[in-house]
Coordinates of C-alpha atoms (C1' of nucleotides) in Angstrom, one line a residue:
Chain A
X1 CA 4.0 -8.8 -6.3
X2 CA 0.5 -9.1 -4.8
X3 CA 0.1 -12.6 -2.5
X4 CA -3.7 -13.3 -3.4
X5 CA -5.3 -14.6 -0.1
X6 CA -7.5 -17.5 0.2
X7 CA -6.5 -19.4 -3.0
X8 CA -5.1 -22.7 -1.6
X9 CA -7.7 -25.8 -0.8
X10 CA -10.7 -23.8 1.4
X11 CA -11.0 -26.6 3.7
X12 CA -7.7 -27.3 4.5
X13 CA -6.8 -23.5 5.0
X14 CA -10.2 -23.1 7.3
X15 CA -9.0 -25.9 9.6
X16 CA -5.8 -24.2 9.9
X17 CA -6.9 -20.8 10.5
X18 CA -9.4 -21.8 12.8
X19 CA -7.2 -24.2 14.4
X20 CA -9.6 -27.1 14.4
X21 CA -8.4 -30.0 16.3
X22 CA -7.0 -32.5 13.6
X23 CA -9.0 -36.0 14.1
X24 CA -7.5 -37.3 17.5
X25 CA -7.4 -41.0 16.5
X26 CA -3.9 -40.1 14.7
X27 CA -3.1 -38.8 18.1
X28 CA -0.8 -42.0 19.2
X29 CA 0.0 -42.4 15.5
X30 CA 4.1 -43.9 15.6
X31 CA 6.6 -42.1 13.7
X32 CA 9.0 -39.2 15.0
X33 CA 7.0 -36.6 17.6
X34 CA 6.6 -33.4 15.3
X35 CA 9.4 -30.8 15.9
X36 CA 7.8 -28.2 15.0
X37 CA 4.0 -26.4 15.2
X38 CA 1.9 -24.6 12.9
X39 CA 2.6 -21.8 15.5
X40 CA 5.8 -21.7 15.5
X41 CA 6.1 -21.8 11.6
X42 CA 3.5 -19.3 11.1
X43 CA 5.7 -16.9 13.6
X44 CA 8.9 -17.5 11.8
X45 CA 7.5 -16.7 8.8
X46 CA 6.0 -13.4 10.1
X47 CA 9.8 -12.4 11.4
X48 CA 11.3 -13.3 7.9
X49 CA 8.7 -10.8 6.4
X50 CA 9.3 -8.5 8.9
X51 CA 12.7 -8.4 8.1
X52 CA 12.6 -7.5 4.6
X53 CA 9.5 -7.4 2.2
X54 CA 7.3 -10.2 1.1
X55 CA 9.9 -10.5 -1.7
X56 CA 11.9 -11.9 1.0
X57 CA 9.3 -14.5 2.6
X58 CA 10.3 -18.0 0.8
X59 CA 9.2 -21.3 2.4
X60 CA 14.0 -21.6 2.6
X61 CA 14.0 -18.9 4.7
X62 CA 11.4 -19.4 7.1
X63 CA 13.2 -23.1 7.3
X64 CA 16.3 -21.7 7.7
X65 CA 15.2 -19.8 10.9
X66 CA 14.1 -22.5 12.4
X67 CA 17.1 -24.4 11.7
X68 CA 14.8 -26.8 9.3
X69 CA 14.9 -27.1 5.3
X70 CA 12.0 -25.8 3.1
X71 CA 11.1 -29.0 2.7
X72 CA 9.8 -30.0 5.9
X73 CA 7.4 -27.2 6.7
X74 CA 5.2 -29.0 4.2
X75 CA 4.5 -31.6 6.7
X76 CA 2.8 -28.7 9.1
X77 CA 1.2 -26.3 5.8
X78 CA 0.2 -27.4 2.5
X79 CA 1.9 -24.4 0.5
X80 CA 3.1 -21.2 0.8
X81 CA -0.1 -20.0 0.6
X82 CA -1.7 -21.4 3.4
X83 CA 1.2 -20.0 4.8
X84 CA 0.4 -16.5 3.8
X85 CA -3.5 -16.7 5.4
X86 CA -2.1 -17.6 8.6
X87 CA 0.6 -15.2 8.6
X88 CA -2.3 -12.4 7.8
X89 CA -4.3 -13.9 10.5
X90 CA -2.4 -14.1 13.2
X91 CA -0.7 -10.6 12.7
X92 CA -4.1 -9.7 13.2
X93 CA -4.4 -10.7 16.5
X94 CA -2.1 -7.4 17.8
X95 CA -5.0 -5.5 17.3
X96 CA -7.0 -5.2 20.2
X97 CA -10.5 -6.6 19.9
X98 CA -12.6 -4.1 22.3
X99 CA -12.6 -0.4 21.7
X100 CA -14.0 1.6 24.6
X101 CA -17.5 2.9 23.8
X102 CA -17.7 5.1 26.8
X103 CA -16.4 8.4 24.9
X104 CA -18.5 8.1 22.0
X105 CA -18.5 6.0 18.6
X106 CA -16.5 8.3 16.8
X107 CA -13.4 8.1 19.5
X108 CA -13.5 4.2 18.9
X109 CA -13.9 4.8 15.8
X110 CA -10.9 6.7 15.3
X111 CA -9.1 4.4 17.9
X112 CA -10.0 1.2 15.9
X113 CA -9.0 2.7 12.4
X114 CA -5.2 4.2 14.1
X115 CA -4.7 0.6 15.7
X116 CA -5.4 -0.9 12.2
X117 CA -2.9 1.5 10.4
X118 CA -0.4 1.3 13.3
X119 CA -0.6 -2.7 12.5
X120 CA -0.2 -2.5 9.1
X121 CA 2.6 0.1 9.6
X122 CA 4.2 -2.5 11.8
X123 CA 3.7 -5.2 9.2
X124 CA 4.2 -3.8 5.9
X125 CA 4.0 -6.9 4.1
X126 CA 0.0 -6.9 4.8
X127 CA -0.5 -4.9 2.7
X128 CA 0.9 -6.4 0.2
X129 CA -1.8 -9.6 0.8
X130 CA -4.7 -9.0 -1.0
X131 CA -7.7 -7.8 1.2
X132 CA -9.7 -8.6 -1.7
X133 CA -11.7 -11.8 -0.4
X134 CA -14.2 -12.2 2.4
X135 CA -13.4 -13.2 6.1
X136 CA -10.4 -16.1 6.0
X137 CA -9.2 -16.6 10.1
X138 CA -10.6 -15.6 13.8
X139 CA -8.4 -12.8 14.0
X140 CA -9.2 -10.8 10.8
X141 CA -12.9 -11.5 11.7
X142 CA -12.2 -9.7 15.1
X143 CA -11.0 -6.7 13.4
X144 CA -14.3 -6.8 11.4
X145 CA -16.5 -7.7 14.3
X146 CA -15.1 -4.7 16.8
X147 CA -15.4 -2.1 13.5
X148 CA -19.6 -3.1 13.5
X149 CA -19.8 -3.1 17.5
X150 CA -18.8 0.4 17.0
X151 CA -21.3 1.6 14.1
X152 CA -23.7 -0.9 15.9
X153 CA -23.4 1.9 18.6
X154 CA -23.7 4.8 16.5
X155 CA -26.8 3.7 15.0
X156 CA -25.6 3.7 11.3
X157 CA -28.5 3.0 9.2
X158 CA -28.2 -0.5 7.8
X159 CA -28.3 -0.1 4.4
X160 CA -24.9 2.3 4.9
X161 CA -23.3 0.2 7.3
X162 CA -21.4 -2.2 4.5
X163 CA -20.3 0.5 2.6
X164 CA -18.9 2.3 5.2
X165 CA -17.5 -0.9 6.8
X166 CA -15.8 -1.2 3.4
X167 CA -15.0 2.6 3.1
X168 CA -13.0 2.5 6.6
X169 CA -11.0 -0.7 5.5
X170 CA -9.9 1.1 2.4
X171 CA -9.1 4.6 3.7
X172 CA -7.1 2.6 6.7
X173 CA -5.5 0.7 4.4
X174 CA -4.8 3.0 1.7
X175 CA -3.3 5.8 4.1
X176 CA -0.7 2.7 5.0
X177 CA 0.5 1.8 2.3
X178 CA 1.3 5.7 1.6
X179 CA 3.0 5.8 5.2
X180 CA 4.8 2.6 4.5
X181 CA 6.2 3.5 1.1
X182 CA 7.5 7.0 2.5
X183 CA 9.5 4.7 5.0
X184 CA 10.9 2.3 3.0
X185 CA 11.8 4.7 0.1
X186 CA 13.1 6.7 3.2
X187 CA 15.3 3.2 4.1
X188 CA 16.1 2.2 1.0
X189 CA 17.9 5.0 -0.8
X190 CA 19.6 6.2 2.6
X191 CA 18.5 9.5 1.9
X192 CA 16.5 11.4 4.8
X193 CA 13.4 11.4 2.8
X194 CA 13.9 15.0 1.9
X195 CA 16.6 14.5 -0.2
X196 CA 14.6 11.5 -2.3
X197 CA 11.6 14.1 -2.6
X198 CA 14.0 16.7 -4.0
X199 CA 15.4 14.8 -6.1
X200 CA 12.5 13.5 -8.0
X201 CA 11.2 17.0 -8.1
X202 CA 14.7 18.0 -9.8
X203 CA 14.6 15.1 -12.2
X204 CA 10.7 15.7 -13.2
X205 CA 11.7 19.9 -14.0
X206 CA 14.7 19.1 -15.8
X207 CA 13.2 16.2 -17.9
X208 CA 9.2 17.6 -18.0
X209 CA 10.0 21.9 -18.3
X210 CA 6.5 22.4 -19.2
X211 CA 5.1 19.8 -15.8
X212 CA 3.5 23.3 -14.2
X213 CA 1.5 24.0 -17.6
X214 CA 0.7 20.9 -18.1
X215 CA -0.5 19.9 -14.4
X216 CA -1.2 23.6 -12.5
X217 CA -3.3 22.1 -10.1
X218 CA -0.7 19.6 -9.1
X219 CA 2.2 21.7 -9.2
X220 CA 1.1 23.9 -6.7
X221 CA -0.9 21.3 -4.5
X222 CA 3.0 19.9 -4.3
X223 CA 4.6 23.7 -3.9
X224 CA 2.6 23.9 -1.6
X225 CA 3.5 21.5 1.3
X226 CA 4.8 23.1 4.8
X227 CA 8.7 22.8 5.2
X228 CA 9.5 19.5 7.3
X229 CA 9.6 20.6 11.0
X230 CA 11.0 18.3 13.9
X231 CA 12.0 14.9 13.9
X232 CA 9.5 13.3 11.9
X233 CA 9.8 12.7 8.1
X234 CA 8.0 15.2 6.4
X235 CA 6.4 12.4 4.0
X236 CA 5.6 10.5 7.4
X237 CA 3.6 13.0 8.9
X238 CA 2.1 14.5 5.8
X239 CA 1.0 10.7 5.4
X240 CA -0.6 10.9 9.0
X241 CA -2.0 14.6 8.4
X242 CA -4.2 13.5 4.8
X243 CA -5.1 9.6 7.1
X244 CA -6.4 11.9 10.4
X245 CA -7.9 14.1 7.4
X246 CA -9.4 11.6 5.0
X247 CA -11.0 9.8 8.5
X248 CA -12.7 13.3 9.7
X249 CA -14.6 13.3 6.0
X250 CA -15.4 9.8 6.4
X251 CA -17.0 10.0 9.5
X252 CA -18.7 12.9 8.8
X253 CA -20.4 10.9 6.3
X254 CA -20.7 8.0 8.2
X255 CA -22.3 10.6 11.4
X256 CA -25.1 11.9 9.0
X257 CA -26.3 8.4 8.6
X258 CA -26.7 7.6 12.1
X259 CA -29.8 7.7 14.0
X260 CA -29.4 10.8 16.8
X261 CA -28.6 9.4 20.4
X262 CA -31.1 8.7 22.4
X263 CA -33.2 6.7 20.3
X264 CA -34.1 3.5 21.3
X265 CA -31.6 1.0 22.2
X266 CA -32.5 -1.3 19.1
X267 CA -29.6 -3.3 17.7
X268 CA -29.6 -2.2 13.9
X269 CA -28.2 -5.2 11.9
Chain B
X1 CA 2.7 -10.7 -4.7
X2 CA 2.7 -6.7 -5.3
X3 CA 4.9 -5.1 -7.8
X4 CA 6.5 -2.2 -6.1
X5 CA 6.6 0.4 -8.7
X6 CA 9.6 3.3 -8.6
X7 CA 12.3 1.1 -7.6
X8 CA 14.3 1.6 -10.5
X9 CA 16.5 4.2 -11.2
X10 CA 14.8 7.0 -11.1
X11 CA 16.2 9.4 -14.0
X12 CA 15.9 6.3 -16.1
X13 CA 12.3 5.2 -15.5
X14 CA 11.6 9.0 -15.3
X15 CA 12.8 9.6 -18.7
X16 CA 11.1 6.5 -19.9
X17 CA 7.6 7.4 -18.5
X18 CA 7.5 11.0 -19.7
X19 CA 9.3 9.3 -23.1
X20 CA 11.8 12.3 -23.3
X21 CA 13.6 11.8 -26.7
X22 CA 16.6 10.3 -26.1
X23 CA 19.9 12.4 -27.3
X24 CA 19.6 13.0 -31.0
X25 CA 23.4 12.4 -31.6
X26 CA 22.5 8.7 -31.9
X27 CA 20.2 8.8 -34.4
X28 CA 22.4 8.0 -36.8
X29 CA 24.0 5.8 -35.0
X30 CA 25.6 2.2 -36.9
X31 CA 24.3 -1.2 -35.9
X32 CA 21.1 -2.6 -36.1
X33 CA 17.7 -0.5 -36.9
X34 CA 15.5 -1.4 -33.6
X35 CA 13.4 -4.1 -34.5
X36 CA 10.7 -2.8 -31.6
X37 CA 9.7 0.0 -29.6
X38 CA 9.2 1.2 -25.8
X39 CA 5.6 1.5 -26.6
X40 CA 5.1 -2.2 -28.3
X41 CA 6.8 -3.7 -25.6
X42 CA 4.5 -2.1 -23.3
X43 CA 1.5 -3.1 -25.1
X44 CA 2.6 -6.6 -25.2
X45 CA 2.9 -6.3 -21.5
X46 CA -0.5 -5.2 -20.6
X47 CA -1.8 -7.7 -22.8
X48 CA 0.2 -10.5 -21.0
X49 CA -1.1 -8.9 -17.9
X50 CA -4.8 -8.4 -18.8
X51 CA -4.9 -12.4 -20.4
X52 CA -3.5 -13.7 -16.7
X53 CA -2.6 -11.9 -13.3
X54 CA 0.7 -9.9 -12.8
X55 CA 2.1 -13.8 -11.9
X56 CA 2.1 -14.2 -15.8
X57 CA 4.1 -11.1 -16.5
X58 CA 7.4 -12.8 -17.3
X59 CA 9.8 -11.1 -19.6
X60 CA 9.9 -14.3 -21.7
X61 CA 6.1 -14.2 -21.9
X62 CA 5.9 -10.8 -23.2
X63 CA 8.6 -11.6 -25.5
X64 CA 7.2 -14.2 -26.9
X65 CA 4.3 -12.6 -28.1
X66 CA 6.3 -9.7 -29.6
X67 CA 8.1 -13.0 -31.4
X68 CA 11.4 -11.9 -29.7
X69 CA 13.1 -13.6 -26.6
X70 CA 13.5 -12.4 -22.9
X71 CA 16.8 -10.9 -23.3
X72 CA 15.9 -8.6 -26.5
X73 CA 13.6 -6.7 -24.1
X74 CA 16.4 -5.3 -21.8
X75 CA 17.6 -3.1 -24.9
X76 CA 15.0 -0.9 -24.6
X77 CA 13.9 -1.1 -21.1
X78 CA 16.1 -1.4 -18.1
X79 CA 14.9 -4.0 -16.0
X80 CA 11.2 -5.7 -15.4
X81 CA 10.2 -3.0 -13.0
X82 CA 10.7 0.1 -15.5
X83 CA 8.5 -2.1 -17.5
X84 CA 5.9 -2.1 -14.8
X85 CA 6.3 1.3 -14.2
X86 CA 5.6 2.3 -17.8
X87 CA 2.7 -0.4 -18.1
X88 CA 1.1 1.0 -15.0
X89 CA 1.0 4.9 -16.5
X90 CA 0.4 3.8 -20.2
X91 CA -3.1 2.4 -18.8
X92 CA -4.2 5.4 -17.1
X93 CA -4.4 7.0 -20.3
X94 CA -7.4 5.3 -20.9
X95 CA -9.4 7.0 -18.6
X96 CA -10.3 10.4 -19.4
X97 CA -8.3 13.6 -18.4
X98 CA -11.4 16.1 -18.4
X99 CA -14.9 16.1 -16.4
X100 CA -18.2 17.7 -17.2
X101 CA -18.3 19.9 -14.6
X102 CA -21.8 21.7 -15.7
X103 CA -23.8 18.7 -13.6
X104 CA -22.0 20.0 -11.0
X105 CA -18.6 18.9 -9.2
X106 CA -20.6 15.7 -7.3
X107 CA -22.1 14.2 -10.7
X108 CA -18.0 14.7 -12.3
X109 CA -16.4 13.4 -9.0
X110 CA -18.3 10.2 -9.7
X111 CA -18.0 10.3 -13.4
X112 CA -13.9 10.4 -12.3
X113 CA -14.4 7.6 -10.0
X114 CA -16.5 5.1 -11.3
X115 CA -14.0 5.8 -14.4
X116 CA -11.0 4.8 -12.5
X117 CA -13.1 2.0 -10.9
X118 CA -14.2 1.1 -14.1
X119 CA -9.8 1.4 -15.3
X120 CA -9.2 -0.6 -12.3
X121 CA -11.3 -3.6 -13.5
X122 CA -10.8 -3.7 -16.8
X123 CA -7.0 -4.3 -16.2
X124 CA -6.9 -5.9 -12.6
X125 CA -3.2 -6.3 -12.4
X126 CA -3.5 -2.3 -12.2
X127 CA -4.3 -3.4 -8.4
X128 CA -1.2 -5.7 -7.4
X129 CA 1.2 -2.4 -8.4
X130 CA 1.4 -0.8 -5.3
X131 CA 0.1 2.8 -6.0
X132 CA 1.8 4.0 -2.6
X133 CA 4.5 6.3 -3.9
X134 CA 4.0 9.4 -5.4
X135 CA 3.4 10.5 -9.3
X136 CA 5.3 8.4 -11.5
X137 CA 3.9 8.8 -15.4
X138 CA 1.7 11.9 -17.1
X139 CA -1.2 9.4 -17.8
X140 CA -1.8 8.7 -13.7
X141 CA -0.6 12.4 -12.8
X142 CA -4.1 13.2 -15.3
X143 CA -5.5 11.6 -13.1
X144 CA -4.4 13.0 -10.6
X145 CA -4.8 16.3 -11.9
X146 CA -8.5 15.8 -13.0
X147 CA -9.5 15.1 -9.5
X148 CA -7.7 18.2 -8.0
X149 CA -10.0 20.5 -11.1
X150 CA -12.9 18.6 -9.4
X151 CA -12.4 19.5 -6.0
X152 CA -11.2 22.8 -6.9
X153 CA -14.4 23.9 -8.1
X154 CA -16.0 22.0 -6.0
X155 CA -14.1 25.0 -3.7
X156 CA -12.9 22.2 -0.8
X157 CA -11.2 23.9 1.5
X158 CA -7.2 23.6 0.7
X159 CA -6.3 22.0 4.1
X160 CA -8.7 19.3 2.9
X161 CA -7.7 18.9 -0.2
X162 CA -5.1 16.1 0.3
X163 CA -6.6 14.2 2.6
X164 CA -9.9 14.2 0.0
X165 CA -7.9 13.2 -2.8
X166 CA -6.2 10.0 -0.4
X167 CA -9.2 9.4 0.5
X168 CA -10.6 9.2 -2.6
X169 CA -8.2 7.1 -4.3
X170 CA -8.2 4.5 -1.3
X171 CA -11.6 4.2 -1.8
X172 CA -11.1 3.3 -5.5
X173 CA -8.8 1.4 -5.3
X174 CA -10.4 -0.6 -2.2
X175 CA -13.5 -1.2 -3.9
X176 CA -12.1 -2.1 -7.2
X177 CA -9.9 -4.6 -5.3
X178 CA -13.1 -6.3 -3.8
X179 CA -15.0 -6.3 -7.0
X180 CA -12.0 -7.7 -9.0
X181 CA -11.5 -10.6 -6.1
X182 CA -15.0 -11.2 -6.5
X183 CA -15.0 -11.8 -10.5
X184 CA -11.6 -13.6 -10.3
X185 CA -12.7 -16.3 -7.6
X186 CA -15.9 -17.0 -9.6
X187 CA -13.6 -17.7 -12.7
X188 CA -11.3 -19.9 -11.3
X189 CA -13.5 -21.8 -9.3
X190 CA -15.9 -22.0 -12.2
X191 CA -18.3 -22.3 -9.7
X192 CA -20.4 -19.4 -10.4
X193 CA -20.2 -17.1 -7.7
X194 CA -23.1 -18.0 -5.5
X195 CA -22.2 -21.0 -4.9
X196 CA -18.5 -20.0 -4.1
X197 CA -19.5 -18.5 -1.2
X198 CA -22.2 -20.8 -0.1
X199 CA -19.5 -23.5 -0.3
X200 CA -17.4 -21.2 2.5
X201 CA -20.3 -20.4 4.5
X202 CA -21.2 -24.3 4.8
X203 CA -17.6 -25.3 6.2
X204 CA -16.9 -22.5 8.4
X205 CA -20.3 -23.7 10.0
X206 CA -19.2 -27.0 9.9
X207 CA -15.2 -26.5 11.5
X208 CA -16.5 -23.5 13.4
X209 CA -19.8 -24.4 15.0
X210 CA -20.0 -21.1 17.6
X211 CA -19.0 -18.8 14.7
X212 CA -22.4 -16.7 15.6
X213 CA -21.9 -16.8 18.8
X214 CA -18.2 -15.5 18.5
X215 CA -18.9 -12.7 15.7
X216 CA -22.7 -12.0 16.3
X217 CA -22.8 -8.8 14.4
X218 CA -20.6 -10.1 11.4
X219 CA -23.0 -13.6 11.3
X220 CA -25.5 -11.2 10.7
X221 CA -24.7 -8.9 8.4
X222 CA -23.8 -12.0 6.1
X223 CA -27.1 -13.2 6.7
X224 CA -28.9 -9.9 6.0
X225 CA -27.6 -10.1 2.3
X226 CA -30.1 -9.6 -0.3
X227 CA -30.9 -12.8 -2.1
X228 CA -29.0 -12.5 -6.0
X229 CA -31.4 -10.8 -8.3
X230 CA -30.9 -10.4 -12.4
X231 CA -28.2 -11.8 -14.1
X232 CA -25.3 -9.9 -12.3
X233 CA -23.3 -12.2 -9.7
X234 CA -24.4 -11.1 -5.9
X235 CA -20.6 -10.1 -4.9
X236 CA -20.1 -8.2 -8.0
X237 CA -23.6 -6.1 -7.5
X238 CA -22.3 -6.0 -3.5
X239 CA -19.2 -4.9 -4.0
X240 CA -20.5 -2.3 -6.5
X241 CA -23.4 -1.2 -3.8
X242 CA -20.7 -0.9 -1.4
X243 CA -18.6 1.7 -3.6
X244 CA -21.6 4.1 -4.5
X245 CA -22.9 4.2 -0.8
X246 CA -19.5 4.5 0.2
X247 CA -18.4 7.4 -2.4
X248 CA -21.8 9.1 -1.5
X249 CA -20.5 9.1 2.5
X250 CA -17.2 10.5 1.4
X251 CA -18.6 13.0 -1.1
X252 CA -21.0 14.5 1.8
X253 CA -18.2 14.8 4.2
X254 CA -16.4 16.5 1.7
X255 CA -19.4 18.6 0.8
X256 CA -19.4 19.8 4.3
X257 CA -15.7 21.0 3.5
X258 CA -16.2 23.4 0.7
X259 CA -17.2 27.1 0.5
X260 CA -21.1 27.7 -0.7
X261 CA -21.3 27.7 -4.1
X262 CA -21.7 31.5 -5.9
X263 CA -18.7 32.7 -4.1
X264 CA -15.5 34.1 -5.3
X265 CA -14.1 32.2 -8.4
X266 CA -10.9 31.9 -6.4
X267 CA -9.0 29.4 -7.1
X268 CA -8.5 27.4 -3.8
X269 CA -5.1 25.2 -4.0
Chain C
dA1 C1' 37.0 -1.9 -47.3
dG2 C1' 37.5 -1.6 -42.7
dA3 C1' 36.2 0.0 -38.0
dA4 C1' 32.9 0.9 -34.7
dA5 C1' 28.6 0.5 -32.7
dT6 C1' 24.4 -1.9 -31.8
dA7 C1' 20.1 -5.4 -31.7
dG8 C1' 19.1 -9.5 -30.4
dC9 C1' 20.8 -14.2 -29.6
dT10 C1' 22.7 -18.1 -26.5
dT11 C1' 24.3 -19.5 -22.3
dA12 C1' 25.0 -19.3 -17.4
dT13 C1' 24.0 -18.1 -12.5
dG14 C1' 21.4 -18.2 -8.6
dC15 C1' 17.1 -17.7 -7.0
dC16 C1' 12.2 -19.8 -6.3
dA17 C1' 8.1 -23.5 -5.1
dT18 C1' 7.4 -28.0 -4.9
dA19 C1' 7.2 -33.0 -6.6
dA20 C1' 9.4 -37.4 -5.6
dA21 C1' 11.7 -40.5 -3.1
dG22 C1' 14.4 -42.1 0.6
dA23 C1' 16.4 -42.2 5.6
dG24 C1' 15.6 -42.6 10.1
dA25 C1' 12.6 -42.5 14.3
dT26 C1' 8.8 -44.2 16.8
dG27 C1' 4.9 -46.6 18.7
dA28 C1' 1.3 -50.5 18.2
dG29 C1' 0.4 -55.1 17.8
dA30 C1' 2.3 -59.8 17.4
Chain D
dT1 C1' 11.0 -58.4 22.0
dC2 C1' 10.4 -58.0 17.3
dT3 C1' 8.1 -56.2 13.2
dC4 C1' 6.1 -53.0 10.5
dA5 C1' 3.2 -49.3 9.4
dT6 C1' 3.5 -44.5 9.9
dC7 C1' 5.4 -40.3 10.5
dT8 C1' 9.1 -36.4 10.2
dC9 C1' 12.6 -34.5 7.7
dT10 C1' 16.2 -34.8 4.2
dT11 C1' 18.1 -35.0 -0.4
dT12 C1' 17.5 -34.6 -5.1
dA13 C1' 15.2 -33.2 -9.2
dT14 C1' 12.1 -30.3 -12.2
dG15 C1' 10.8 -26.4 -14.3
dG16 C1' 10.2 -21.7 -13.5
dC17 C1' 12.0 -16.8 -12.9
dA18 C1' 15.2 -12.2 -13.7
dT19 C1' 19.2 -11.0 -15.5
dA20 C1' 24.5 -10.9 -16.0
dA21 C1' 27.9 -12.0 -19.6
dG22 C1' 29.5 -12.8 -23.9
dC23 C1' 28.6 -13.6 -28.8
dT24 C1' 27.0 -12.8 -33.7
dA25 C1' 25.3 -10.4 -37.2
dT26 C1' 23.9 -6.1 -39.1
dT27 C1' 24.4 -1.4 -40.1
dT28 C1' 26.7 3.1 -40.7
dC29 C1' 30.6 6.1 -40.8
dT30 C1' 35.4 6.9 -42.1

DNA sequence: AGAAATAGCTTATGCCATAAAGAGATGAGA
DNA sequence: TCTCATCTCTTTATGGCATAAGCTATTTCT
């Protein structure tokens, strides 16, 4: 299941992203001192969906870790999806902000689009939050911001640079959620990861006979894959090979709509 | 939340998708005549899905509709994610298997993507199944297999050829996911789009006063955004902007890819 | 007619988010 | 010092979900 982002009441889940100081006259308020932070919740929560997948992320089991009931982390966050915005946005905050211009636009580039996959890889369960709504927290909008420095610096023509803003979001993402299903089928069955490709492959040529009439192009596109070599998961690195691959195309693209070097120092936005 | 498709078993679902007869020996079989079919089930489900999000796909909701209870559905489907599985191929046979290529392979590997797009938003739930695994059904392995004809005679370079086709798909799928957010949050808000987002901009500039200072670039490019024009919302005609500038990067990075045109008809995979 | 097999029903289990209401702690003002 | 409003956290309840288990009624074969 899909956790659509952004859905909860927008001003209530901007405060808490942003972390805007509640009003400090309820500062020396009486009652019990709060046990617990939005922090610390947010963190818990992000461990439970670490743990397993965002099946696994209920509001008992982020309690439970922090040795509270469900019930009481709706004193710090208003539902479970308020919850999920500031889990997204603070996993966001791993990625690094500045990407070293100094060997060209196209090395940050790449550098910005790996450390976004290698996040996601890390955090499966982000992409299973919709990215389908503009900005929500500070750290998502970091992400963004670095991605424009770095087309900023290519000189991408203005008119291109939203599309391929949006372009590099999906490829990144995309490519992960290949990666990270090769991993957890990989996990989840037991088997090596050849073994679950092989057996599908059996399955489909008993059940389908006719598959390489039907689908030529696809049949052999899949006969022919390299043998897995070393350590790494064929699926894994296949994964990596089409991401590294579909990224070389897009900046390609994304190279013929820049202005050459040189030029005049103008910002473009 | 995101359905993860291919978790059931896999001979089963398999079996299911490619609807292999089952054994004849039970044709005659005593009991009951089935009062419904694989297929009406799964009709019943993508209407269920299509009136709501993939949140409202219950079994008892799509039994209801089919005048039948929850339970009645597990006699001819394993369990709920079978059913997803089979609902997810059985709509990408809506989308057509073959391409004009006479305009060219560009003009048909837009044709085959602002069709999927077009696929993607008519049934939006499409988006919360995770499409990272491989082939499941024959509908979506057409569609996998009408992009491959494309870019085979299109004459892409095989080592490219993968990495195109991620590529290709993540950008579909990324750009259907914005337009869809786009048309949902304007329907439940009922505010009509425009002012949706004006709403957002207004309180982060009120709970996050150095926003532009923070984000310079980003507080730009959402101020550079073309007033709304016409009748179509602004996000929707962005988000649609977006995917035709960013299919026309990807399509010149893969034109750089592929062998002149007028060469050998070899076929490339 | 009787036996066997099967479709679809009811019921039960154990999850889930969260509403509602109460228990206990704490600090401010009297 | 006492009182009470306020706050955290708990218990309990409600209504949802998938699906396991067992039942009933129907159909066909012997």
């Amino acid at each position: 299941m899909v956790v659509y982002a952004g859905q909860g009441d927008p001003e209530k889940t901007l405060a808490l992203l942003w972390r805007v100081p509640v009003d400090e006259g309820a500062r020396t308020a009486p009652g019990p001192k709060p046990g617990l932070t939005v922090d610390a919740i947010v963190d818990a929560a992000i461990a439970v969906a670490d743990a397993g997948t965002m099946d696994g992320l209920s509001m008992r089991a982020v309690g439970e870790r922090l040795g509270r009931t469900a019930m009481s982390l709706y004193t710090y966050v208003p539902s479970k999806r308020e919850l999920v915005d500031l889990m997204y946005d603070q996993a966001h905050a791993e990625t690094p902000a500045e990407h070293d211009l100094s060997g060209g636009w196209r090395a940050a580039a790449e550098s910005w689009a790996h450390g976004l996959r290698a996040l996601y890889l890390r955090h499966p369960w982000l992409l299973q939050v919709s990215h389908a709504r503009p900005v929500l927290g500070p750290h998502e909008q970091g992400v963004l911001e670095a991605v424009l420095r770095i087309l900023d610096a290519a000189g991408l023509e203005p008119v291109a640079v939203r599309p391929a803003v949006g372009s590099l979001f999906s490829l990144v993402r995309g490519s992960a959620q290949a990666a990270a299903e090769a991993r957890s089928a990989a996990g989840t069955t037991g088997t090596p990861d050849r073994e679950w490709w092989t057996l599908r492959a059996g399955l489909l040529h008993r059940l389908v006979p006719d598959f390489a009439d039907r689908f030529p192009l696809s049949a052999r596109l899949s006969a022919q894959a390299p043998p897995s070599a070393g350590p790494e998961p064929r699926w894994e690195r296949e994964a990596r090979e089409a991401f590294t691959g579909g990224l070389a195309i897009l900046l390609d693209g994304i190279e013929s709509r820049t202005r050459p070097p040189g030029g005049s120092g103008t910002v473009i936005l």
